[in-house]
Amino acid sequence: MSNLSAGAEHASSKHQKLTRMKFLRRILFMIIGSALVSIGLEIFLVPNNIIDGGIVGISIIMAHLTLLPIGLYLVLLNLPFLLLGYKQIGKTFALSTLFSVILMSIGTTLLHPVNPLTIDPLLAAVFGGIILGIGVGLVIRSGGSLDGTEIVAILISKQSPFSVGEIVMFFNLFILGSAGFVFGLDHAMYSLIAYYIAFKMIDITIEGLDQSKSVWIISDEFDKIGEAIADRLGRGVTYLMGEGAFTGDDKKVIFSVITRLEEAKLKSIVDELDPKAFLAIGNIHDVKGGRFKKKDIH
């Protein structure tokens, strides 16, 4: 066998191994995420009559009214949306979601006999929301979902002026409002607390504490600031040509991408080298390539 063939075979084997490891890692995080959601529901929220949004919230209400297991409703109510998602969004997403929903259903069934850790509704809302949000975030980062209403929202958004987030919010406000009629207004308000905390934890879990941020700096000391960002933060810097609208002077604009944890350090660098510099920082949903390195579980 030639060296070229051997090299190609080695590269192919390495690629297959990496693909297999990535797949197993996704499965692992789906399992962990589904387990955390089950814990958040059965150990904190459900025993205290606190609901979440979406299909999970509807399942909690239906289980309370019919005395049937919540896991049964989690599967049955999600199935129509999964079939819709299979046809409209993709096989991988639909199967990943089905896998996660089944795991969540099994987890809630196994944990149902376990006594709750607290009967204080506020503590249950806070800690249940945290655990639930982390679990949902892990599943979403792994390419799946735990709620069929998200699939409906994606499809509706394509035919309407509303975003996916706005549609999901409308569904959830209706579902959380229904909790007031079933469990009472107090529990509906606790449900809102749990939903808000879970929503924030989903964001943190998906984006991570090292959420990417874009940085734009306009300064006469662009060379010093650029070198400091490269040397002290280890981030790549790009110089863009700009022109002042009022003065007509040529300006060099510094562009870079940092993480949330590096934001304070960058501000101190700019203040130190040019307190009068123009600085704009914005959130980035995703970043890939170049010298920027960001940990991900995909």
XYZ file of C-alpha atoms in Angstrom:
298
model
C 0.000 0.000 0.000
C 1.357 3.437 -0.912
C 1.943 6.129 1.683
C -0.821 8.199 0.065
C -3.368 5.367 0.428
C -2.285 4.668 3.984
C -2.628 8.344 4.852
C -6.096 8.536 3.330
C -7.196 5.407 5.200
C -5.832 6.779 8.480
C -7.626 10.098 7.948
C -10.881 8.288 7.143
C -10.573 6.113 10.255
C -9.856 9.154 12.419
C -12.875 10.984 10.947
C -15.141 8.015 11.641
C -13.857 7.814 15.213
C -14.493 11.527 15.787
C -17.975 11.230 14.284
C -18.750 8.256 16.518
C -17.476 10.084 19.606
C -19.542 13.163 18.729
C -22.647 11.002 18.331
C -22.078 9.226 21.659
C -21.480 12.550 23.379
C -24.763 13.920 22.018
C -26.598 10.832 23.284
C -24.965 11.202 26.702
C -26.016 14.838 27.046
C -29.552 14.016 25.920
C -29.722 11.388 28.666
C -28.341 13.789 31.288
C -30.634 16.597 30.128
C -33.749 14.415 30.147
C -32.838 13.094 33.608
C -32.456 16.629 34.962
C -35.830 17.655 33.517
C -37.419 14.601 35.180
C -35.862 15.575 38.514
C -36.981 19.182 38.173
C -40.538 18.056 37.461
C -41.120 15.192 39.887
C -38.906 16.259 42.789
C -39.786 19.970 42.764
C -42.534 21.274 40.479
C -45.257 18.622 40.150
C -45.626 17.812 43.886
C -46.083 21.540 44.564
C -48.618 22.054 41.742
C -46.236 24.257 39.785
C -46.169 23.920 36.015
C -43.829 24.787 33.172
C -44.813 26.040 29.743
C -45.534 24.064 26.580
C -46.465 20.402 26.409
C -44.866 19.816 29.811
C -47.254 22.306 31.405
C -50.281 20.809 29.650
C -49.152 17.331 30.735
C -48.913 18.411 34.374
C -52.440 19.862 34.260
C -53.877 16.788 32.497
C -52.140 14.400 34.923
C -53.583 16.367 37.859
C -57.125 16.300 36.449
C -57.143 12.644 35.361
C -54.737 11.136 37.949
C -52.884 9.393 35.114
C -49.046 9.420 34.960
C -47.521 12.597 33.582
C -45.138 10.494 31.467
C -48.075 9.157 29.465
C -49.173 12.645 28.462
C -45.614 13.743 27.711
C -45.401 11.091 24.999
C -48.978 11.222 23.673
C -49.186 15.011 23.409
C -45.776 15.309 21.767
C -46.328 12.576 19.156
C -48.440 14.627 16.690
C -45.898 17.428 16.746
C -43.025 14.970 16.302
C -44.701 13.521 13.206
C -45.122 17.048 11.909
C -41.505 17.830 12.694
C -40.350 14.622 10.983
C -41.953 15.741 7.714
C -41.240 19.471 7.897
C -38.027 19.975 9.866
C -35.967 16.826 9.530
C -35.524 13.213 10.578
C -32.530 13.792 12.864
C -34.245 16.516 14.883
C -37.500 14.547 15.170
C -35.765 11.326 16.255
C -33.562 13.189 18.742
C -36.656 14.822 20.204
C -38.529 11.508 20.379
C -35.577 9.898 22.139
C -35.401 12.731 24.688
C -39.162 12.764 25.295
C -39.219 8.998 25.916
C -36.325 9.326 28.361
C -38.136 12.160 30.143
C -41.324 10.095 30.302
C -39.461 7.126 31.800
C -37.655 9.389 34.252
C -40.835 11.041 35.534
C -42.486 7.634 35.937
C -39.561 6.263 37.968
C -39.309 9.375 40.145
C -43.032 9.814 40.773
C -43.051 7.758 44.021
C -40.068 9.724 45.402
C -40.883 12.335 48.041
C -40.236 15.974 47.041
C -37.183 17.691 48.491
C -39.269 20.685 49.584
C -42.911 21.592 50.045
C -42.135 25.302 50.016
C -43.561 26.463 46.653
C -41.072 29.309 46.277
C -38.060 27.050 46.814
C -39.628 24.482 44.498
C -40.169 27.115 41.786
C -36.600 28.417 42.046
C -34.694 25.134 42.204
C -37.106 23.286 39.951
C -36.756 26.044 37.351
C -32.958 25.952 37.559
C -32.709 22.169 37.151
C -35.382 22.069 34.466
C -33.729 24.870 32.481
C -30.305 23.230 32.558
C -31.807 19.939 31.416
C -33.747 21.482 28.530
C -30.683 23.494 27.510
C -28.515 20.362 27.339
C -31.067 18.593 25.161
C -31.358 21.577 22.796
C -27.561 21.872 22.534
C -27.477 18.203 21.641
C -29.817 18.712 18.686
C -33.143 17.707 20.215
C -36.119 19.233 21.958
C -38.551 18.329 24.740
C -41.555 20.329 23.631
C -43.674 19.958 20.501
C -44.906 23.540 20.689
C -41.468 24.655 19.504
C -41.990 22.699 16.275
C -45.382 24.358 15.751
C -43.854 27.762 16.465
C -41.130 27.193 13.848
C -43.710 26.269 11.211
C -46.090 29.121 12.093
C -43.271 31.677 12.063
C -42.594 30.859 8.398
C -46.130 31.963 7.490
C -46.547 34.867 9.918
C -44.787 38.082 10.967
C -44.171 36.691 14.467
C -40.877 35.161 15.574
C -40.539 31.678 17.056
C -39.914 33.193 20.494
C -43.045 35.353 20.308
C -45.227 32.396 19.297
C -43.831 30.167 22.045
C -44.375 32.994 24.555
C -48.032 33.297 23.480
C -48.582 29.549 23.919
C -46.904 29.543 27.290
C -48.780 32.551 28.660
C -52.029 30.798 27.794
C -50.858 27.544 29.417
C -49.476 29.244 32.530
C -52.683 31.272 32.824
C -54.648 28.020 32.788
C -52.770 26.955 35.914
C -54.631 29.692 37.777
C -57.948 27.969 37.118
C -56.658 24.494 38.024
C -54.272 25.128 40.930
C -55.182 28.658 42.031
C -53.646 32.073 41.382
C -50.815 31.593 43.889
C -49.550 28.509 42.090
C -49.949 30.229 38.725
C -47.626 32.988 39.952
C -45.123 30.445 41.271
C -45.330 28.800 37.848
C -44.398 32.104 36.212
C -41.352 32.324 38.487
C -40.308 28.780 37.605
C -40.852 29.434 33.890
C -38.784 32.636 33.933
C -35.902 30.986 35.804
C -35.981 27.968 33.480
C -36.018 30.297 30.452
C -32.893 32.097 31.686
C -31.118 28.848 32.558
C -31.835 27.485 29.079
C -30.103 30.543 27.604
C -27.092 30.191 29.896
C -26.810 26.460 29.188
C -27.079 26.882 25.415
C -24.767 29.880 25.140
C -22.543 29.034 28.099
C -20.820 31.425 30.467
C -18.353 32.040 27.644
C -21.027 33.492 25.374
C -19.420 35.189 22.391
C -19.433 38.955 22.027
C -18.438 41.125 19.082
C -16.309 44.189 19.809
C -15.990 47.346 17.712
C -13.466 49.990 18.772
C -12.694 53.323 17.105
C -9.591 54.997 18.463
C -6.529 56.946 17.351
C -4.567 54.442 19.453
C -5.873 51.519 17.417
C -2.429 49.936 17.048
C -1.737 49.876 20.806
C -5.237 48.637 21.651
C -5.078 45.958 18.960
C -1.712 44.699 20.194
C -2.960 44.666 23.810
C -6.050 42.628 22.868
C -3.863 40.131 21.012
C -1.192 39.922 23.737
C -3.261 40.155 26.936
C -6.476 38.406 25.845
C -5.039 36.153 23.177
C -7.780 37.169 20.739
C -7.404 37.852 17.055
C -7.893 41.415 15.847
C -9.021 42.732 12.459
C -8.560 46.330 11.338
C -11.343 47.726 9.155
C -11.155 50.978 7.206
C -13.787 53.568 8.101
C -14.552 57.204 7.425
C -15.974 59.765 9.841
C -19.332 61.065 8.618
C -18.797 64.580 9.981
C -15.050 65.063 9.655
C -14.436 62.921 6.585
C -11.255 61.646 8.243
C -10.096 58.093 7.638
C -10.488 55.872 10.691
C -9.309 52.404 11.515
C -11.917 50.298 13.287
C -10.835 47.417 15.498
C -13.026 44.331 15.277
C -12.632 41.323 17.567
C -14.627 38.520 19.153
C -14.300 37.796 22.862
C -16.188 35.835 25.501
C -18.450 37.246 28.204
C -15.810 36.535 30.840
C -13.265 38.640 28.937
C -15.512 41.708 28.590
C -14.404 43.445 31.796
C -10.718 42.908 30.945
C -11.190 44.347 27.465
C -12.911 47.462 28.831
C -10.033 48.047 31.234
C -7.545 47.741 28.349
C -9.421 50.325 26.269
C -9.810 52.696 29.233
C -6.124 52.391 30.015
C -4.880 53.125 26.480
C -7.551 55.562 25.260
C -10.306 56.661 27.668
C -11.988 58.605 24.829
C -12.212 55.613 22.476
C -15.569 54.588 21.037
C -16.449 51.065 22.180
C -19.429 48.952 21.149
C -20.035 45.387 22.391
C -22.795 43.112 21.174
C -23.897 39.519 21.717
C -23.224 36.892 19.040
C -25.397 33.803 18.758
C -22.638 31.635 17.288
C -19.087 31.921 15.997
C -16.883 29.512 14.092
C -13.508 29.478 12.419
C -10.464 31.708 12.567
C -8.437 31.818 15.759
C -11.484 31.972 17.994
C -11.808 28.894 20.187
C -14.974 28.163 22.098
C -15.884 24.980 23.941
C -18.954 23.157 22.693
C -20.574 19.824 23.427
C -21.638 19.127 19.836
